[in-house]
Tab-separated table of C-alpha atoms and ligand atoms in Angstrom:
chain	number	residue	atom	x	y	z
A	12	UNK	CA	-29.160	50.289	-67.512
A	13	UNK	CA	-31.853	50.301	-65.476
A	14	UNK	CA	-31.075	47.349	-62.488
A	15	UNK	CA	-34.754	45.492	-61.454
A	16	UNK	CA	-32.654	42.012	-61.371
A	17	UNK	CA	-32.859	40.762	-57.327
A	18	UNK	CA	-28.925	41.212	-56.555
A	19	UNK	CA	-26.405	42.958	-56.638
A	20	UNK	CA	-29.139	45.910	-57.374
A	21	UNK	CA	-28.819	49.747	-57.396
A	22	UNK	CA	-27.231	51.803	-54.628
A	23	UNK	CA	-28.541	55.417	-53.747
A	24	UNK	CA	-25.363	57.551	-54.220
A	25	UNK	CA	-24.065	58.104	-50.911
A	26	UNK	CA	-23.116	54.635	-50.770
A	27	UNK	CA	-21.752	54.719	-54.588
A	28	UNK	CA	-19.578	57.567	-52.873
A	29	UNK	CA	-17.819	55.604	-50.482
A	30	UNK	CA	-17.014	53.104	-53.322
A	31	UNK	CA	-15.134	55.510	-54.740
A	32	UNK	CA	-12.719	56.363	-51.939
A	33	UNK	CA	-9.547	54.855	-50.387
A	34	UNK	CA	-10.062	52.217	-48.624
A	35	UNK	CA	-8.872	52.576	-44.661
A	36	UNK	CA	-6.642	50.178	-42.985
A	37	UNK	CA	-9.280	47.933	-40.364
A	38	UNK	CA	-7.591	47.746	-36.668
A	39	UNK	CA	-7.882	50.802	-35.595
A	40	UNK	CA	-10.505	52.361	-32.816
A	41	UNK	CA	-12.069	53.782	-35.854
A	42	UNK	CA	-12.741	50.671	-38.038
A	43	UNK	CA	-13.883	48.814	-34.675
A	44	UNK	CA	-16.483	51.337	-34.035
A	45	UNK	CA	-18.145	51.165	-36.909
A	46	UNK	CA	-18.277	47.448	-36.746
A	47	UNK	CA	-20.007	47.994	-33.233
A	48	UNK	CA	-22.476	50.576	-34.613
A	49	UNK	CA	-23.168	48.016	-37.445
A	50	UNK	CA	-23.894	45.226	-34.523
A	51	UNK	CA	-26.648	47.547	-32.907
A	52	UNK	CA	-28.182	48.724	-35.991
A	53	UNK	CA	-28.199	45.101	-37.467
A	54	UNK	CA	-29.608	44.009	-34.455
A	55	UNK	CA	-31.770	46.932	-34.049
A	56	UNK	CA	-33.879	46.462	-37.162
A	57	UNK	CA	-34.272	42.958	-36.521
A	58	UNK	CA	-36.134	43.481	-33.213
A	59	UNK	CA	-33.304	41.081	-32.168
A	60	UNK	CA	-34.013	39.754	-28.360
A	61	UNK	CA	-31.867	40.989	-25.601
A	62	UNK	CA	-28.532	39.257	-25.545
A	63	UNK	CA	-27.951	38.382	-29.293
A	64	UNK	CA	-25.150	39.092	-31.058
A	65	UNK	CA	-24.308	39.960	-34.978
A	66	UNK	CA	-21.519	38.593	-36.849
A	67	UNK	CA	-20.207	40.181	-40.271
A	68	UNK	CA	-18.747	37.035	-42.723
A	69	UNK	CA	-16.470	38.643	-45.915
A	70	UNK	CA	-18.395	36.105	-48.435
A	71	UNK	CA	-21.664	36.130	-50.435
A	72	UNK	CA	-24.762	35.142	-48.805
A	73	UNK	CA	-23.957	31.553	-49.039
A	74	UNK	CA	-21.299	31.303	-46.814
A	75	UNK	CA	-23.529	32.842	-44.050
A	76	UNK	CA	-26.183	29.740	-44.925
A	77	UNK	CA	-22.613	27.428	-44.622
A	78	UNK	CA	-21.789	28.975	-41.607
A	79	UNK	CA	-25.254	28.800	-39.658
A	80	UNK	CA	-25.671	25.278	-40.456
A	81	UNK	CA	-22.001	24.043	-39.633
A	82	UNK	CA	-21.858	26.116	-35.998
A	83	UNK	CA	-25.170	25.876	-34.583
A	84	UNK	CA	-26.380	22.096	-36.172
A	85	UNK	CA	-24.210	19.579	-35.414
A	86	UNK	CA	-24.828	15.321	-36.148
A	87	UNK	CA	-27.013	15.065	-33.191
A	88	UNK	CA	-29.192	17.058	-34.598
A	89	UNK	CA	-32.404	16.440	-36.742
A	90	UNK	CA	-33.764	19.448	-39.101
A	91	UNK	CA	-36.772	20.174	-41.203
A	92	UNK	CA	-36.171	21.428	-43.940
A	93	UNK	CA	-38.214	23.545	-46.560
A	94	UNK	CA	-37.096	22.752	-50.072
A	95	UNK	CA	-39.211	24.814	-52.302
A	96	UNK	CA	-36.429	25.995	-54.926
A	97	UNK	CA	-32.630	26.638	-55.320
A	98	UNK	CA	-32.283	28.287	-51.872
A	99	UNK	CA	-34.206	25.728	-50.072
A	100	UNK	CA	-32.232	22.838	-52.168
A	101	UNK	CA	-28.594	24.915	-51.203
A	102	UNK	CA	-29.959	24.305	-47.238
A	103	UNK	CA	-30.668	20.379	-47.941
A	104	UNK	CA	-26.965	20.077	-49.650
A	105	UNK	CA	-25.350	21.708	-46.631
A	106	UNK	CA	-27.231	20.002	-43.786
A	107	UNK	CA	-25.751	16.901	-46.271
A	108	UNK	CA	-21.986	17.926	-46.117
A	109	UNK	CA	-21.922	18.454	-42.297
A	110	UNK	CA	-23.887	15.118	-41.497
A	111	UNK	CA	-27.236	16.800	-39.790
A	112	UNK	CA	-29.848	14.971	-40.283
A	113	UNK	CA	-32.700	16.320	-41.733
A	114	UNK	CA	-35.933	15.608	-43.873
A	115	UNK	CA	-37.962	18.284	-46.265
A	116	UNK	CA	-41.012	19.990	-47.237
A	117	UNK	CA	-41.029	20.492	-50.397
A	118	UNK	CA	-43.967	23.225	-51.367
A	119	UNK	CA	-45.155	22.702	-55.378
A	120	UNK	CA	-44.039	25.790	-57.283
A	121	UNK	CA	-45.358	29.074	-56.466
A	122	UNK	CA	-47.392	27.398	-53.855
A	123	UNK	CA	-47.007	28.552	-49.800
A	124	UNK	CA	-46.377	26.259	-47.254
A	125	UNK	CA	-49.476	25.343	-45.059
A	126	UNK	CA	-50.281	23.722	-41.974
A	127	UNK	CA	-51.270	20.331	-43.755
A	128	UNK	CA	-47.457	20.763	-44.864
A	129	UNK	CA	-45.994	20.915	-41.335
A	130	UNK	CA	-48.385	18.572	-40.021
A	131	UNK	CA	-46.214	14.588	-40.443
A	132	UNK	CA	-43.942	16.677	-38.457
A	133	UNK	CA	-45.948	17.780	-35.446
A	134	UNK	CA	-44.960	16.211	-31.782
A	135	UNK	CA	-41.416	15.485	-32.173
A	136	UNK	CA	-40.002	12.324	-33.506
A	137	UNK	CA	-36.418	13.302	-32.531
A	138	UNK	CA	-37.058	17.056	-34.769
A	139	UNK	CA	-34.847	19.444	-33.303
A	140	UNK	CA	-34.419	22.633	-35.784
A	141	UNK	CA	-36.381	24.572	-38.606
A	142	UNK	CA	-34.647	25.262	-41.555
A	143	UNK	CA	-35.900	27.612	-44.194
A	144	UNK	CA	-34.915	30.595	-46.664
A	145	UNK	CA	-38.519	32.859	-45.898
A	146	UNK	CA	-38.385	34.355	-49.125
A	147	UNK	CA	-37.400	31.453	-51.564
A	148	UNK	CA	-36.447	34.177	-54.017
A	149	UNK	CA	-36.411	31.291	-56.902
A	150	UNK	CA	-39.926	31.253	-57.263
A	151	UNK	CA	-40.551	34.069	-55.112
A	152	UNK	CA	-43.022	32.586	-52.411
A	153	UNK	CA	-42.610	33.966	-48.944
A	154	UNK	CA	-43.683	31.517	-46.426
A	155	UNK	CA	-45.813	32.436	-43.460
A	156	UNK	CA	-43.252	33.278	-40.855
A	157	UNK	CA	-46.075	32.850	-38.094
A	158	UNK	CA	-46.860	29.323	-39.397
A	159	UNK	CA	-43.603	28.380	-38.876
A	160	UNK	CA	-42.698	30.286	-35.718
A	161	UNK	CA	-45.880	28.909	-33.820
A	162	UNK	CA	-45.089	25.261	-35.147
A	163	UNK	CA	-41.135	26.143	-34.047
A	164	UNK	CA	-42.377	26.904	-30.152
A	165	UNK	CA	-44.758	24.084	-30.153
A	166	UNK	CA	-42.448	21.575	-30.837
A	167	UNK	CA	-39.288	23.449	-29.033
A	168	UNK	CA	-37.516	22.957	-32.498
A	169	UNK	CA	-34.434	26.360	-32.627
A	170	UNK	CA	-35.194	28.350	-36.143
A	171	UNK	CA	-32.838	29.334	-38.771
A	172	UNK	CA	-34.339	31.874	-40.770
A	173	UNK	CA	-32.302	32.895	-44.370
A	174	UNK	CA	-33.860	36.338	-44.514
A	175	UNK	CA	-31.440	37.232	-47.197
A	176	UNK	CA	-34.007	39.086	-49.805
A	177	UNK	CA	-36.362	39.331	-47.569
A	178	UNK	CA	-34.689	41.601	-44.656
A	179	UNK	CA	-36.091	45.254	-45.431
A	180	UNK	CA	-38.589	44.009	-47.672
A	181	UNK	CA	-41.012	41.999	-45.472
A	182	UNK	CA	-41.668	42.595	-41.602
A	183	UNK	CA	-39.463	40.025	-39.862
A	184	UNK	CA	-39.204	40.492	-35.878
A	185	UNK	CA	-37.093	38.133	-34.637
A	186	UNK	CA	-37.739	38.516	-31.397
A	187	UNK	CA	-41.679	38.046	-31.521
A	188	UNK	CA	-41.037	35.111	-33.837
A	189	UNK	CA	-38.553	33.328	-31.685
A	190	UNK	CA	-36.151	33.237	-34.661
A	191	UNK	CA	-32.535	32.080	-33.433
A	192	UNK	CA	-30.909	32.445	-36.419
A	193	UNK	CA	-31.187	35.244	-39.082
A	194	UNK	CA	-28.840	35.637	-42.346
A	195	UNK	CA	-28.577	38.605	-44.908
A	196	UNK	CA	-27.018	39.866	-47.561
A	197	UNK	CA	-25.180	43.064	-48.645
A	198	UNK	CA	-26.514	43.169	-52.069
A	199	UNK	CA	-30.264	42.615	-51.828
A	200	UNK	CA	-32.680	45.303	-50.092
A	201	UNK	CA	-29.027	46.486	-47.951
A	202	UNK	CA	-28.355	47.676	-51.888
A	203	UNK	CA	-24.650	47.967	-51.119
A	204	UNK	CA	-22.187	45.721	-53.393
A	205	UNK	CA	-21.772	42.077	-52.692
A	206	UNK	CA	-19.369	40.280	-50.629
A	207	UNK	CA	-20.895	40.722	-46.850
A	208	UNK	CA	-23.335	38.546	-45.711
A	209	UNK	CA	-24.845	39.277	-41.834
A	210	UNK	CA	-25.950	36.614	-39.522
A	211	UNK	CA	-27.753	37.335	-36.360
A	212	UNK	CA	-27.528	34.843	-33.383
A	213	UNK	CA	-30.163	34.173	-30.171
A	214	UNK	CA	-29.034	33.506	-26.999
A	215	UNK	CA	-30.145	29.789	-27.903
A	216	UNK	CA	-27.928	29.737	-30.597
A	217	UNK	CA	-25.142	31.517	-29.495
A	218	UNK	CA	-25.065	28.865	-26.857
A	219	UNK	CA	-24.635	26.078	-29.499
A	220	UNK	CA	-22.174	27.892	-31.169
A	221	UNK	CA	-20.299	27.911	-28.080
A	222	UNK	CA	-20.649	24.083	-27.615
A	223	UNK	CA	-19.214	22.954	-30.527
A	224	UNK	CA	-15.897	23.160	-32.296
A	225	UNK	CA	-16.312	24.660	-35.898
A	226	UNK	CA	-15.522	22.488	-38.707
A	227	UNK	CA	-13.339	25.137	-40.599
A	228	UNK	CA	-11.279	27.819	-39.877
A	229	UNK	CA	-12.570	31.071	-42.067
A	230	UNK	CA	-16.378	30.239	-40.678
A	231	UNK	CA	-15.738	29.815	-37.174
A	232	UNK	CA	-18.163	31.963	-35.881
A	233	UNK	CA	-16.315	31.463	-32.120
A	234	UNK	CA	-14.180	33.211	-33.794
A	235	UNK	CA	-15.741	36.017	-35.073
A	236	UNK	CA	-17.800	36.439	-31.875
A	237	UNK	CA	-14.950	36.580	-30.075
A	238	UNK	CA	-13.495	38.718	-32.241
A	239	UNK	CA	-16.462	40.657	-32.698
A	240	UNK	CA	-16.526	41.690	-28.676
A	241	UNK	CA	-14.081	44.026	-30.128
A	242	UNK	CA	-15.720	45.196	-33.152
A	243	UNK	CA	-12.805	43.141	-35.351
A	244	UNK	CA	-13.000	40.664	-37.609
A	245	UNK	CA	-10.637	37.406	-37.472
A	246	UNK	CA	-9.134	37.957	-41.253
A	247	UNK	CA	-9.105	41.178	-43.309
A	248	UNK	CA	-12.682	42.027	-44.207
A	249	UNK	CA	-14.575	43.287	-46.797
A	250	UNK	CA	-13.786	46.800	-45.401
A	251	UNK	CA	-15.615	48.841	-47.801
A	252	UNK	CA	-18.338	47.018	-48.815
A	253	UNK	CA	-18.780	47.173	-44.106
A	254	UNK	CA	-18.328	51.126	-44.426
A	255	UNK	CA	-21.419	51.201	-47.054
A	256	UNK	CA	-23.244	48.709	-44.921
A	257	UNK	CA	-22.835	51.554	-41.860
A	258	UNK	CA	-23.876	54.479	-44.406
A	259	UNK	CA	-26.567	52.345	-45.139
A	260	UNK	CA	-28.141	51.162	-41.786
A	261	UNK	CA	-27.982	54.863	-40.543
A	262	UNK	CA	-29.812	55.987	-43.133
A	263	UNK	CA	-32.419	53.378	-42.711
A	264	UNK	CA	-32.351	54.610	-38.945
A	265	UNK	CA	-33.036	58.163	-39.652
A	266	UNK	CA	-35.542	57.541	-42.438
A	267	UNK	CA	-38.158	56.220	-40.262
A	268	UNK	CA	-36.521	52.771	-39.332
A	269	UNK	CA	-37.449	49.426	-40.962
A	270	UNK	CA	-41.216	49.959	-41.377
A	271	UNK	CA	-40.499	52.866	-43.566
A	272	UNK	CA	-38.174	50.710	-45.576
A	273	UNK	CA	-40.572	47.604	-45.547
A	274	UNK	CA	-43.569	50.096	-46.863
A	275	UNK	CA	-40.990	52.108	-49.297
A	276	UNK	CA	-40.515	48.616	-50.869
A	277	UNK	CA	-44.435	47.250	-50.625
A	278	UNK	CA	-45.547	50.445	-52.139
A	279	UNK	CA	-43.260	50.151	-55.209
A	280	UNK	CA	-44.125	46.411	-55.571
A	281	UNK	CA	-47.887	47.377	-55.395
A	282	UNK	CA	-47.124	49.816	-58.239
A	283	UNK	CA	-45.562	47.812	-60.392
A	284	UNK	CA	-48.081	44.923	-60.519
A	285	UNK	CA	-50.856	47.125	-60.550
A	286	UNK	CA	-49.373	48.706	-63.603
A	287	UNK	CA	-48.485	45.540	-65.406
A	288	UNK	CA	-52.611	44.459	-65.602
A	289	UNK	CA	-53.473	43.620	-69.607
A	290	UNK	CA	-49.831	42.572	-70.078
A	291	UNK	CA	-49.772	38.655	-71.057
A	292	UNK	CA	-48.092	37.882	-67.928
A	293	UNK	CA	-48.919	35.458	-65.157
A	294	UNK	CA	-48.141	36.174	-61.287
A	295	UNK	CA	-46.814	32.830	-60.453
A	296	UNK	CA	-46.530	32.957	-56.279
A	297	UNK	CA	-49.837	32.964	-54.121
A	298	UNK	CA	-47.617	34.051	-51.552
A	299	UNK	CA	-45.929	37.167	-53.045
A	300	UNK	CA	-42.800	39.348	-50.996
A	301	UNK	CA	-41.751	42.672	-51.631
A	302	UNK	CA	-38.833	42.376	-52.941
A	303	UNK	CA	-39.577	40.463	-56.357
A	304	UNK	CA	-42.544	39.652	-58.584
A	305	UNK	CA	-42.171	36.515	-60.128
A	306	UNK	CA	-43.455	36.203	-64.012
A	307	UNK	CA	-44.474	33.705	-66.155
A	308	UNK	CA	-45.085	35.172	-70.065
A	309	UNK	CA	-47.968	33.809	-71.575
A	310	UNK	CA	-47.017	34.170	-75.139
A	311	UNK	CA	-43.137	34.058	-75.067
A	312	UNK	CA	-40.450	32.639	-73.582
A	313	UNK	CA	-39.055	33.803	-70.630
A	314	UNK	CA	-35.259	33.713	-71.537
A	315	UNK	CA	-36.259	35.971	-74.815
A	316	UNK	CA	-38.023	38.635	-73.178
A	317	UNK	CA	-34.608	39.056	-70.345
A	318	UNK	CA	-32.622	39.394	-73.234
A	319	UNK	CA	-34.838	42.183	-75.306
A	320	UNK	CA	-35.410	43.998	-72.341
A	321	UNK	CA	-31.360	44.005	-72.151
A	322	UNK	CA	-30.248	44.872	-75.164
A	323	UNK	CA	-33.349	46.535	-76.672
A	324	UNK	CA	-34.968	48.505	-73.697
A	325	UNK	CA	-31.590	48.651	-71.593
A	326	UNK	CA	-33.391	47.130	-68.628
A	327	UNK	CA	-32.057	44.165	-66.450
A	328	UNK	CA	-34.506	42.107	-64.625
A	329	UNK	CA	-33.904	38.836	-63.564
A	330	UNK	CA	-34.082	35.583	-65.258
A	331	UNK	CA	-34.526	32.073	-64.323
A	332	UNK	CA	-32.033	29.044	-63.994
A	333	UNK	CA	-32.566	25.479	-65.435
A	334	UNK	CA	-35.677	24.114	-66.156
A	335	UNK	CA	-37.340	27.320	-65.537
A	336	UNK	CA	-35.564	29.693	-67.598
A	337	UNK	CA	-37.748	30.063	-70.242
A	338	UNK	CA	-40.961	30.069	-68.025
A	339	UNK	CA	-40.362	32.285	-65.466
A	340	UNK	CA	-38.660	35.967	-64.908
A	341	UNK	CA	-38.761	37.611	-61.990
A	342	UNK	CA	-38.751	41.802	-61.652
A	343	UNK	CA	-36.948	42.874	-58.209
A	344	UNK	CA	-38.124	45.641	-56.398
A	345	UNK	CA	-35.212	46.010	-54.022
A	346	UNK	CA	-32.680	48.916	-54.246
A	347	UNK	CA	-32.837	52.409	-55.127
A	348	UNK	CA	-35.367	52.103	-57.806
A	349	UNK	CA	-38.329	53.892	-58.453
A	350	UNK	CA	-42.012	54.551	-59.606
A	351	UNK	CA	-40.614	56.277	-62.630
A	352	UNK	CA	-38.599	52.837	-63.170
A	353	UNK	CA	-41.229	51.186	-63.208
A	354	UNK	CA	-43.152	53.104	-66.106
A	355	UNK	CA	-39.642	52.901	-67.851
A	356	UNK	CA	-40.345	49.271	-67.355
A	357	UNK	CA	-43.977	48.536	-68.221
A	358	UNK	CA	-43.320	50.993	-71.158
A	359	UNK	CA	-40.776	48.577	-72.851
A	360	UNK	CA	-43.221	45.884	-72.205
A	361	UNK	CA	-45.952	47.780	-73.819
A	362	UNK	CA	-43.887	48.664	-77.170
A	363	UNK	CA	-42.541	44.903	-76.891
A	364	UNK	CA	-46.246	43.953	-77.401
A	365	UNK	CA	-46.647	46.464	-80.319
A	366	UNK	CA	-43.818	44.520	-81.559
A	367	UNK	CA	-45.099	41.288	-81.248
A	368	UNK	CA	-42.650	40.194	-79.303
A	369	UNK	CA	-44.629	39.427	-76.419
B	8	PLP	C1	-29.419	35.732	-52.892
B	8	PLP	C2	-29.812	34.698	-51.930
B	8	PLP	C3	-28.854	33.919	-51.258
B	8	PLP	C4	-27.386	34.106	-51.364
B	8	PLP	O1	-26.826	33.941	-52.567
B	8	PLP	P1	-25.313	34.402	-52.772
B	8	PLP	O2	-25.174	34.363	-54.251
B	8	PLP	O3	-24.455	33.434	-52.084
B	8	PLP	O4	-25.215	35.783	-52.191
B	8	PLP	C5	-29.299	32.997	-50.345
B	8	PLP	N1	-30.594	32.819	-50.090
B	8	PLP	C6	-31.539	33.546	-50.703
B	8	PLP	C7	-32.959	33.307	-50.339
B	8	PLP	C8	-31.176	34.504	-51.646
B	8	PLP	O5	-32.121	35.243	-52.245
């Protein structure tokens, strides 16, 4: 199988490596300075500001969105909100479980969010915090970061950023964009397996961390900071899955850094829709990321062509949930894939045409 689905994707084989070994018992010098190492580089390829701090949660990306909203929002607090698919619904839910108050933009599909969007919410009216996922990797729109980080510092409202598929695959500087929050994931553009998600903390936000009590135990983020001084974890963590992460973020760091991983990843993207011109397919995001194309088939439905390319072609890409799923697919081009994958994959669309399928 080819992977071109946006999570878990492929891993390059020195991290596949390290799957395949023992896995080391954690409190030792050892384990805790790798955890360290992981801080810095995290922190490092974020362009994090001076003073913020990195904290490594054993759970899918979701329970770094949980976490984020629970310790640095609290009920005095009023958010915005930008609800422009799953990821930006998943934001609205939690905000509604831990009682922060909060109203939302909600973009039309595959549109990007524009000033005339942000403007009912210019010069306060009790707004205190941004929340958005910059890559809503539903529909795959990525929202003008700049848009939002000029409106943030206008209005002096903190920003929580879910970078998830976005981090390696767009330029995000969260120190030039003020950001006080940043999550990730281990199994988008990191292309390690799931079950670590990454959140980086401001100053600002470290401070409101430290201000309130945490509403549950295995996301106290006190916790892991403190912790974390240490380069431990509170509970047993995802120690592997932490050892690929290092693997990983060192070889990022010797290849050039993040802008060679953000142009690795534009280049194949570029590719790919370049090649896929005179297929009956429909780019569906004016605002388009790296990391996924998002498709709408003209002459079939979605759902079908997932499932040919699966069992026909071999090829996973990924497809779409509820009301969408049998008008939109979307192609990831995160991971270790390549330009030859990508003629493997406009290939199969070509004979699925000959076929009639599409
Ligand atoms: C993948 C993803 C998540 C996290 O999903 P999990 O299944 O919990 O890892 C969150 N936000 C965005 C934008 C994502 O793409």
């Amino acid at each position: 199988m080819i992977n071109f689905t946006v999570g878990p994707v492929q891993a390059d084989d020195s991290i596949r490596r390290i799957g395949g070994e023992q896995v080391p018992y954690f409190r030792t010098p050892e384990f805790s300075a790798v955890m360290k190492e992981n801080e810095r580089m995290f922190l490092d390829l974020l362009h994090a500001p001076e003073g913020s701090r990195a904290v490594f949660i054993t759970g899918s990306g979701t329970a770094s969105m949980e976490a984020s909203i629970m310790n640095v929002l609290c009920e005095d607090d009023r958010a915005v909100v930008v609800d422009g698919g799953s990821f930006g619904r998943r934001f609205c839910e939690l905000c509604e479980l831990y009682s922060v108050d909060f109203e939302r933009i909600s973009p039309e599909f595959g549109r990007a969010l524009t000033d005339d969007d942000l403007k009912p919410f210019e010069g306060a009216r009790g707004f205190t915090a941004f929340v958005v996922n910059i890559h809503e990797t539903s529909t795959g729109v990525l929202y003008d970061l700049d848009l939002i980080s000029d409106f943030c510092r206008r209005n002096g409202l903190l920003l929580v950023v879910d970078a998830i598929s976005s981090f390696l695959a767009d330029p995000l500087d969260m120190g030039a964009a003020g950001i006080d929050v940043v999550i990730a994931g281990s199994q988008k553009a990191l292309a390690c397996p799931p079950g670590i998600s990454l959140i980086a903390l401001s100053p600002r936000a470290l401070a409101r961390v430290a201000a309130h009590p945490s509403k549950c135990m295995y996301l106290d983020l006190r916790s892991a900071l403190a912790n974390g001084d240490r380069g431990q974890t509170p509970f047993t963590p995802a120690v592997g899955v932490l050892l690929q992460i290092n693997q990983r973020l060192r070889e990022i760091e010797e290849r050039g850094g993040v802008e060679a991983e953000i142009t690795r990843t534009g280049l194949l993207a570029g590719d790919f829709r370049r090649r896929l011109a005179g297929l009956p397919f429909e780019i569906t995001s004016e605002s388009l990321s790296n990391a996924v194309t998002p498709l709408h088939p003209t002459t079939a439905g979605a759902k079908d062509v997932v499932e040919t390319l699966k069992t026909d072609y071999g090829i996973w890409v990924t497809p779409s949930g509820g009301e969408l799923a049998q008008t939109l697919l979307r192609v990831g081009h995160i991971g270790a894939l390549t330009v030859d994958d990508n003629r493997t994959l406009i290939d199969a669309l070509v004979d699925m045409r000959s076929r009639d399928l599409i």
